[in-house]
Every structure is written in C-alpha cells, then in structure tokens.
Short mmCIF file of C-alpha atoms and ligand atoms in Angstrom, two decimals:
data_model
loop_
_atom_site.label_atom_id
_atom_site.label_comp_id
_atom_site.label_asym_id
_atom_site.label_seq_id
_atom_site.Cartn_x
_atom_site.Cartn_y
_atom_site.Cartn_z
CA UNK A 10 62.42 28.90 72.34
CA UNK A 11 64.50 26.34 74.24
CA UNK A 12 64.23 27.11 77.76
CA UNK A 13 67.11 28.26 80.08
CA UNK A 14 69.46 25.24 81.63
CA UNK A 15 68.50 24.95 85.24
CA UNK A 16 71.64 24.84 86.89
CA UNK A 17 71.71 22.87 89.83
CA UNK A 18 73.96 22.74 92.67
CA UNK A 19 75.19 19.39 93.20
CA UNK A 20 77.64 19.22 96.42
CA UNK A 21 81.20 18.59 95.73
CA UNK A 22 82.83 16.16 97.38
CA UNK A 23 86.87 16.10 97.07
CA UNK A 24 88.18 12.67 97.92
CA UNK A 25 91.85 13.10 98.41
CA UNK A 26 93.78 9.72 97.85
CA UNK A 27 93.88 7.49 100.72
CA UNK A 28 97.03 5.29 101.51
CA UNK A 29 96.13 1.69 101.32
CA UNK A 30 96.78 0.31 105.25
CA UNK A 31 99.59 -2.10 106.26
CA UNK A 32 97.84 -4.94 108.32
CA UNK A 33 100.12 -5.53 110.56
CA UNK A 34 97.79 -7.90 112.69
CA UNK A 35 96.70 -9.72 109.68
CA UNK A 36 100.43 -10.34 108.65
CA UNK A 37 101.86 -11.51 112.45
CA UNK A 38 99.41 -13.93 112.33
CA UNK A 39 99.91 -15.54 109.06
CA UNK A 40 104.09 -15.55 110.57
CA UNK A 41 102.70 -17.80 113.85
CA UNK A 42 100.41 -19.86 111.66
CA UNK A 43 104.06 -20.38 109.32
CA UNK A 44 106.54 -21.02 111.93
CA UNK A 45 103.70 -23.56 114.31
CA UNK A 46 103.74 -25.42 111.23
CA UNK A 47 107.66 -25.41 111.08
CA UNK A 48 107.79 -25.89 114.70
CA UNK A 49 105.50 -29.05 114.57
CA UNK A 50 107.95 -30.76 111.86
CA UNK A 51 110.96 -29.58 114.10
CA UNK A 52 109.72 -31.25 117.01
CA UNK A 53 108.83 -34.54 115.00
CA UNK A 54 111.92 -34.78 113.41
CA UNK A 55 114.47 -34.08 116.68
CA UNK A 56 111.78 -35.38 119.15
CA UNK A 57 112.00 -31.40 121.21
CA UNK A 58 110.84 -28.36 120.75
CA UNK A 59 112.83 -24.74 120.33
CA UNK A 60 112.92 -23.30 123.87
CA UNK A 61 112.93 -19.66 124.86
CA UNK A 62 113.72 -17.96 127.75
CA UNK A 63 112.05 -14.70 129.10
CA UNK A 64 113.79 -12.73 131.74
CA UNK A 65 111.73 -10.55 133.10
CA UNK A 66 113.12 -8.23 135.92
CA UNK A 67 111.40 -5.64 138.15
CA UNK A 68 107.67 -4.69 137.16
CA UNK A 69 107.54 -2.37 134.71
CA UNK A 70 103.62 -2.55 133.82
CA UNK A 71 104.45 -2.07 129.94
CA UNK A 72 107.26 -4.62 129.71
CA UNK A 73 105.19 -7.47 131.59
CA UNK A 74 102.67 -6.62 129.33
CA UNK A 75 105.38 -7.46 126.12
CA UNK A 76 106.61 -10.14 127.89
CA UNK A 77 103.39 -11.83 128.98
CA UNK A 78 102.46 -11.41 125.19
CA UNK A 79 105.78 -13.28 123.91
CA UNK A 80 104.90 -16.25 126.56
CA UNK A 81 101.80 -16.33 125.06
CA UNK A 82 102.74 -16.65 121.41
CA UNK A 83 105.24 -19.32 122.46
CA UNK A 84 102.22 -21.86 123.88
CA UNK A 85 100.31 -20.79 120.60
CA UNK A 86 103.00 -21.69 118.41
CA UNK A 87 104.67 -24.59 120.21
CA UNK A 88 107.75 -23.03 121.51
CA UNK A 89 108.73 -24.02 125.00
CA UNK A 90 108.90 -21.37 127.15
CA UNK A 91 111.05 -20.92 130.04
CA UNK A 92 110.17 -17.82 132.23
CA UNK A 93 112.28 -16.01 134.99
CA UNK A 94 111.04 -13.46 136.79
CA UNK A 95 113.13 -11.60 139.25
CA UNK A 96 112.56 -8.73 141.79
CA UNK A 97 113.71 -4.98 140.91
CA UNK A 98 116.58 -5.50 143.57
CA UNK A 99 118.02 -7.85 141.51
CA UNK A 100 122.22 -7.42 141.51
CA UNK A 101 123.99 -7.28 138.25
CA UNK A 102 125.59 -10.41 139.62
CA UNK A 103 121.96 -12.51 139.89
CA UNK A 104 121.06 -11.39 136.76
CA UNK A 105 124.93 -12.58 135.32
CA UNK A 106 124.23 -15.77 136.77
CA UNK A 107 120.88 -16.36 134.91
CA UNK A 108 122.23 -15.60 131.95
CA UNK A 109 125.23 -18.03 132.21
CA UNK A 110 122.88 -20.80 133.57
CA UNK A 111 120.63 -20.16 130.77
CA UNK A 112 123.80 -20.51 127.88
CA UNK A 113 124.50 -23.56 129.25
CA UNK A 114 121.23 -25.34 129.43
CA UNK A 115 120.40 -27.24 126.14
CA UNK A 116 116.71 -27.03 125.74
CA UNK A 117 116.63 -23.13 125.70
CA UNK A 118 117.47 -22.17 122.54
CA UNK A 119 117.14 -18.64 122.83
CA UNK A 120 117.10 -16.02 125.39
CA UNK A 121 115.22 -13.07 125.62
CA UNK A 122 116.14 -10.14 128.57
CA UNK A 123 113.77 -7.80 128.13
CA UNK A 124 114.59 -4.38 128.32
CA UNK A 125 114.56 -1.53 129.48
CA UNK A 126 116.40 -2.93 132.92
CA UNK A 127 116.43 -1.29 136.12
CA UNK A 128 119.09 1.93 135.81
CA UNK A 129 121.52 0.01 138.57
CA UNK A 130 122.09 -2.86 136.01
CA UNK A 131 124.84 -2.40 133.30
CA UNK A 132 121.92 -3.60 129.81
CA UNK A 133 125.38 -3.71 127.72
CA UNK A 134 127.29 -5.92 129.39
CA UNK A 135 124.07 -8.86 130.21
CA UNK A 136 123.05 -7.80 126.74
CA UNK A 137 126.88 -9.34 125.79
CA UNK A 138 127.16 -11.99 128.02
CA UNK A 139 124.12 -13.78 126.07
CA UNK A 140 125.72 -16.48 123.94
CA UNK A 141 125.48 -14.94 120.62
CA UNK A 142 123.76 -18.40 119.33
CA UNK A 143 120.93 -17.74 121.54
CA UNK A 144 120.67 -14.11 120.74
CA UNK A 145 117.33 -14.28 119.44
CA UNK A 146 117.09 -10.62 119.98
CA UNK A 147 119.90 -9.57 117.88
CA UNK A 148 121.11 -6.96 120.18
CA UNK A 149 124.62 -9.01 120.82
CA UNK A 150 127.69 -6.93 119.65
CA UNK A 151 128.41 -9.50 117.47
CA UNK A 152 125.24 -9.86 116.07
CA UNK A 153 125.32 -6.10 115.26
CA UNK A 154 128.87 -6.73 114.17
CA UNK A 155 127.20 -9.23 111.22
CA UNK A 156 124.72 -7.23 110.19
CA UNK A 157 127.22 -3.96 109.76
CA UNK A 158 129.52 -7.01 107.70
CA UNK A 159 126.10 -8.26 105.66
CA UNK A 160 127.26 -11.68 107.11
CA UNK A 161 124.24 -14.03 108.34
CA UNK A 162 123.37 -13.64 112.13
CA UNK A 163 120.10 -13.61 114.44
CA UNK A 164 118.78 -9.61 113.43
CA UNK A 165 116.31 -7.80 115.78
CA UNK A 166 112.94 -8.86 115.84
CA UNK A 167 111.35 -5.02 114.89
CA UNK A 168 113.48 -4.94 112.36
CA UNK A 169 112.67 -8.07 110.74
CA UNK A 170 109.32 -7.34 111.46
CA UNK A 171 109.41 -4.03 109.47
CA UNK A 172 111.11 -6.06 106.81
CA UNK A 173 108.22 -8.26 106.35
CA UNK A 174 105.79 -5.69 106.38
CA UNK A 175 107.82 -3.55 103.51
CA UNK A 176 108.19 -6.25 101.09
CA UNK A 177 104.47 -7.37 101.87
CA UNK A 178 103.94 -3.84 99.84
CA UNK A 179 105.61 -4.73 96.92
CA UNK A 180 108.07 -2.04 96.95
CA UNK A 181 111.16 -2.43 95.10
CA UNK A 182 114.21 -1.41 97.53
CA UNK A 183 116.59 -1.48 95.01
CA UNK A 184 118.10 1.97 94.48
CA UNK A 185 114.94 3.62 96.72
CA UNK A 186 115.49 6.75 98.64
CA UNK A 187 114.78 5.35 102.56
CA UNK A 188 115.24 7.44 105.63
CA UNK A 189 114.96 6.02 109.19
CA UNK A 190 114.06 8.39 111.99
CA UNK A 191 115.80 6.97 114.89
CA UNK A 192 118.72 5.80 115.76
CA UNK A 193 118.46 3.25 118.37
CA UNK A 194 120.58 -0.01 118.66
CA UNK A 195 116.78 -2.35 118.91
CA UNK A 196 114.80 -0.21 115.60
CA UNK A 197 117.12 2.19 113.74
CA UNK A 198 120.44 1.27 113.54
CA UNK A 199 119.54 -2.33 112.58
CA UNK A 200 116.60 -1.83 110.02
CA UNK A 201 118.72 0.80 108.59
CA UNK A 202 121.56 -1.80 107.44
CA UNK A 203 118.65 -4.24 107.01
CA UNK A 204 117.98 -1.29 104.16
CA UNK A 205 121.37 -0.88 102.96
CA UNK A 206 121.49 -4.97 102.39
CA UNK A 207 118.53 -4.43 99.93
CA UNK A 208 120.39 -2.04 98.18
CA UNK A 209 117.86 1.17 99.37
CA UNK A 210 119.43 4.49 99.51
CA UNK A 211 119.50 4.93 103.29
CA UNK A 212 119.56 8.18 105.36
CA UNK A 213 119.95 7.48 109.23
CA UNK A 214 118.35 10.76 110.44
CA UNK A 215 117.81 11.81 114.60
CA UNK A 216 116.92 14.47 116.94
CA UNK A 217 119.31 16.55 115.95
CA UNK A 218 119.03 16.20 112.54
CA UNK A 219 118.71 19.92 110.94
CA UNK A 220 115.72 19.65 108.74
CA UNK A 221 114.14 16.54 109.23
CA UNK A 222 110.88 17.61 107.26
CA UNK A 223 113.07 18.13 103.89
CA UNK A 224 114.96 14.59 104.52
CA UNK A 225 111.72 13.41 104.97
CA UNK A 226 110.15 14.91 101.71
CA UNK A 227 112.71 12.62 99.59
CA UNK A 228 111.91 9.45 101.64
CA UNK A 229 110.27 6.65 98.90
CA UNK A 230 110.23 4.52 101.99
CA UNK A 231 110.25 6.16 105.79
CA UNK A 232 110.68 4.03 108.55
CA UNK A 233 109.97 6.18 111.62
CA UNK A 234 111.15 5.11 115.13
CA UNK A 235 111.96 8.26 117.13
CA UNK A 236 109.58 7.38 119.86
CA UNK A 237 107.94 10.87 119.95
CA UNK A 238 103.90 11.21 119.41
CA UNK A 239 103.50 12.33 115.51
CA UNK A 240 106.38 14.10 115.43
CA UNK A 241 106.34 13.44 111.78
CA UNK A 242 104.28 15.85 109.89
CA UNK A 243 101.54 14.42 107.33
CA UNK A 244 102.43 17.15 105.17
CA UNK A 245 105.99 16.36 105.25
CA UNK A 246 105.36 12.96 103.61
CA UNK A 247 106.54 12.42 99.91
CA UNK A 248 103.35 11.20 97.80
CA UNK A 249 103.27 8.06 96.96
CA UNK A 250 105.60 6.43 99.43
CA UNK A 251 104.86 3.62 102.35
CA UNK A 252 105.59 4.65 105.94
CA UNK A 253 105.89 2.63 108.56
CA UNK A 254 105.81 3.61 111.72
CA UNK A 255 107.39 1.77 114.37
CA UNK A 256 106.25 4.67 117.19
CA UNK A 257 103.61 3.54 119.94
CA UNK A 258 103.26 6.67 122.19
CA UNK A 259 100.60 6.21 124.69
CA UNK A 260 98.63 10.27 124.85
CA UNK A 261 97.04 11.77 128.04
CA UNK A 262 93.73 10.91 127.08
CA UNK A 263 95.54 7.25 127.19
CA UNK A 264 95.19 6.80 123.14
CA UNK A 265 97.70 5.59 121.75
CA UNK A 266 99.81 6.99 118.39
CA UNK A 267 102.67 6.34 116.44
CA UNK A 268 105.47 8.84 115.60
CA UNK A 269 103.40 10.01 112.61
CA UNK A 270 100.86 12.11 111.96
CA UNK A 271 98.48 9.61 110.90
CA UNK A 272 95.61 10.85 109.23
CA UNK A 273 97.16 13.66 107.20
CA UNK A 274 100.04 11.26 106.16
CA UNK A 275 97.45 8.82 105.28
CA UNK A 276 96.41 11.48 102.30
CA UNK A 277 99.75 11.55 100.69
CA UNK A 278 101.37 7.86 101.48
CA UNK A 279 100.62 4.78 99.29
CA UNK A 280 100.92 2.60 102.27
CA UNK A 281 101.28 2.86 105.52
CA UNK A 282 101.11 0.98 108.91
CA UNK A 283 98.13 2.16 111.60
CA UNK A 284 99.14 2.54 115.49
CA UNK A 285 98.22 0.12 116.80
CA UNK A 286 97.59 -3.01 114.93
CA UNK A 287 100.96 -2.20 112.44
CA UNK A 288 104.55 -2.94 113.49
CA UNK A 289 104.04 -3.84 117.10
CA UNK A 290 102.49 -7.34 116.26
CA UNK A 291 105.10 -8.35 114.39
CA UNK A 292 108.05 -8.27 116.67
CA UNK A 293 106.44 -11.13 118.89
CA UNK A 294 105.75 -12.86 115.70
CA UNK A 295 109.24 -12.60 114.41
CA UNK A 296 110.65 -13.61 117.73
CA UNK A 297 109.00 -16.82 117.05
CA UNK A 298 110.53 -17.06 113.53
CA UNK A 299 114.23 -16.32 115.64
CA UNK A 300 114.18 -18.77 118.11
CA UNK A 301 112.90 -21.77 115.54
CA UNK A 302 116.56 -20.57 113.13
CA UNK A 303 118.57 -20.71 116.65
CA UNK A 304 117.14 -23.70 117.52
CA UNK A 305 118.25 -25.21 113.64
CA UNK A 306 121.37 -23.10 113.70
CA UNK A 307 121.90 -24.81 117.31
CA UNK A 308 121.74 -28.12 115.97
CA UNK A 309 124.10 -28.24 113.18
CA UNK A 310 126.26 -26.87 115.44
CA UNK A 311 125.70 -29.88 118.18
CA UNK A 312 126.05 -32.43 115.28
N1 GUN B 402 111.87 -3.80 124.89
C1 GUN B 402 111.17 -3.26 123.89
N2 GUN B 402 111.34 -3.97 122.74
C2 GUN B 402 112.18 -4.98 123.05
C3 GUN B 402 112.73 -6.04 122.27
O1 GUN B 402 112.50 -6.18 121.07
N3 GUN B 402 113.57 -6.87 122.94
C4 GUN B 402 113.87 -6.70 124.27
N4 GUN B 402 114.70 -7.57 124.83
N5 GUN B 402 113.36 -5.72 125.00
C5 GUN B 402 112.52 -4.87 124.39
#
C-alpha cells in the first residue's frame, strides 16, 4: 500500500508587482556631469563662462536652502555665479532695479528670482521685467507665450526636468493618455504643453476637478504636482503606468512625501519617482542645462 501524501504547509508568500524606481539623483547627476563638459568647451572656445544670477530676497529657510543648492551646482559645473541677496523690506522698486541692472550686464546670462517673494512685491510684474533671453526660468510671459505656440524658448526647469525623467522610462508619448494634477504657472501648466508637444493625450486636472480618482484611473502617464501630501490614492493608479511625482510635502513628524501615495502606488505603477531623491534633483540640474542654451542663444544674438 502506498502511503498517504504528507501534506505540508509551506507559507505563501504573494509578491505583488513592484514599480521599477525613477532615480532621480542618479539622472541629475549624469545632466551636471553633461553640461560641465559642455560648459568647459564653451568657456575654451569664447574665453567666459555662462553666468547666472540668484536673487534671493527675505529668508525664507526653504528657499535659501534651493537657492544655496543652485549656487552650489553652478561652482560644480563651472557656471559663474552671481548672487544677490536682499533684506525682506526690500521695495518693489530695489528689486526693479536689480533686475534691470542685471539685463544689462553681459556676463550674466541668466537670471534666476527665486520665488515665492515677500506678499508686498508684485512676482508678475519682476517675473516680466526679466529679459526674456535671460529667462532661464521660463516663467516670462513670453516664454509661456512659446511654449502655448510650440515655438522654441527657455521652458521651466521642473518641467524639463520631468521631461528627462519620462523619456529616461522609455515610454512612448505618442497618443498616451497623460493627466497633470496641478495647475501652476512653474509645474503644471508648462509640463502639460511640454505633453501636448509630444503628442500625449493631456488632461490638465485641479482642486476642483470632480472626480479626480477616475481621471486618474485612465492616466498611462500621471504627472502629479498639486502640492498636497499623497493626496493621490495608490489605488487610484492605472497598472502599468509611470508616475511622477513632482510633490515634496514636508509631514509633522518632519518626513517628507510627495503628492502620492507612495507605497500602494508603487504596487500598481511600472515606474515611478521616490520623494525625495526623484524630481526635485533635477530642476537644479536642468537650470544648469538653461543657462549654458542662454548663454549660446546670447551669443548668436551678440554676433
Ligand atoms: N521656487 C520653487 N521652485 C522654483 C523655481 O523653479 N524657480 C524659481 N524662481 N523659484 C522657485
């Protein structure tokens, strides 16, 4: 007599797909290590460097902390930097007079006011008195106005960033369905023509959009920048898709998160980009990358 199977119980152990991670780090440096090179053979060929500008004004901790970082990556890269700090009593009409002083000298190339600005200065109109050449932020009106055209013009450094990162994947934007959660004039607005250039399907969705987890749902490619702490859902997330996340919320316990629900998207996205160490490295990086194409674009101008 054969004797009984012994059944034995092995534990089971389901391993639910994992989304491969977006190195955001990884990629920002490989931009600096791209554009030092360029920036070397610039600087041998037209005996200067590319110059940027920081205008830094009041002291916000978090935007000296960008700022510092972006003076930083200009030494590393060999960018010359030109820094301004001014107090947060600074009149509209100081501020108006940087600006101007900057256009007009030759060796900056580009000029960066970070924002936000204190609430008693106007952002739009020092925003527009930047000369649009040296708009290496690509927040100028007429920037913008290029981008809406699909005319070449200095784009927003996020948004290029975000660029990078998505065709880093391998996706094909052609015909994709890609929503963007956010519509700010720095993230949404621009990477969501940066989208429509590629030919993606784009929905521009917001806080008042009605059902933002169904838009979601159809999103091949989800670029979320709403600036609220994982407001996006994991289980809202189409399977199979790459999310980026362009949030950095920083949480009581002082963590910080993106606008997505990280870990439960990570079980249903084919890519996506971690909080920290995603998007945020790149936008330095890409500033870089902007103020070596002023510089050139600056040039043929001059000759
Ligand atoms: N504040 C947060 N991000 C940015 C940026 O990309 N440019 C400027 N000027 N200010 C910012």
């Amino acid at each position: 007599m054969p004797s009984a199977p012994v059944y034995i119980a092995t534990p089971f152990y389901y391993a639910a797909p994992m989304a491969q991670l977006i190195d955001g780090k990884a990629t920002a440096a490989a931009v600096r290590v791209a554009v030092k090179t360029e920036i070397a053979e610039f600087q041998r060929t037209h005996g200067y460097a590319p110059g940027l500008a920081t205008v830094l004004v009041g002291d916000d901790a978090a935007s000296a902390t960008y700022v510092r970082g972006k003076r930083k990556a200009c030494a590393e890269v060999g960018v010359a930097s030109f820094p301004h700090e001014l107090p947060a009593q600074t009149t509209q009409a100081d501020l108006l007079a940087l600006v101007c002083k900057l256009n007009a000298q030759s060796e900056v190339h580009g000029i960066l006011v970070q924002l936000p600005l204190p609430k008693h200065i106007d952002s739009d109109s020092i925003i527009e008195t930047v000369d649009p050449a040296k708009d290496v932020d690509g927040l100028h009106p007429l920037s913008q106005a290029r981008l809406v055209q699909g005319r070449e013009g200095m784009r927003p450094c996020t948004p290029l960033g975000v660029m990078r990162l998505l065709d880093d994947t391998g996706v094909d934007l052609k015909g994709a369905r890609a929503v963007v959660a956010g519509r700010s004039n720095l993230v949404g607005k621009p990477i969501a023509f940066m989208l429509l250039e590629r030919h993606a399907t784009v929905t521009m969705c917001h806080s008042r959009t009605r059902d933002l987890a169904a838009e979601v749902a159809n999103a091949d490619v989800l670029i979320a920048a709403i600036g609220r702490a994982q407001m996006i859902r994991g289980a809202w997330i189409k399977p199979g898709s790459v999310v980026i996340d362009v949030g950095i919320n920083r949480q009581s316990d002082g963590k910080l998160v993106g606008d997505v629900e990280f870990a439960a998207a990570c079980e249903r996205a084919a890519f996506i980009t971690p909080v920290p160490g995603g998007v945020g490295p790149m936008t330095i990086a890409m500033l870089m990358q902007n103020t070596l194409t002023a510089a050139r674009r600056q040039l043929t101008v001059r000759s």
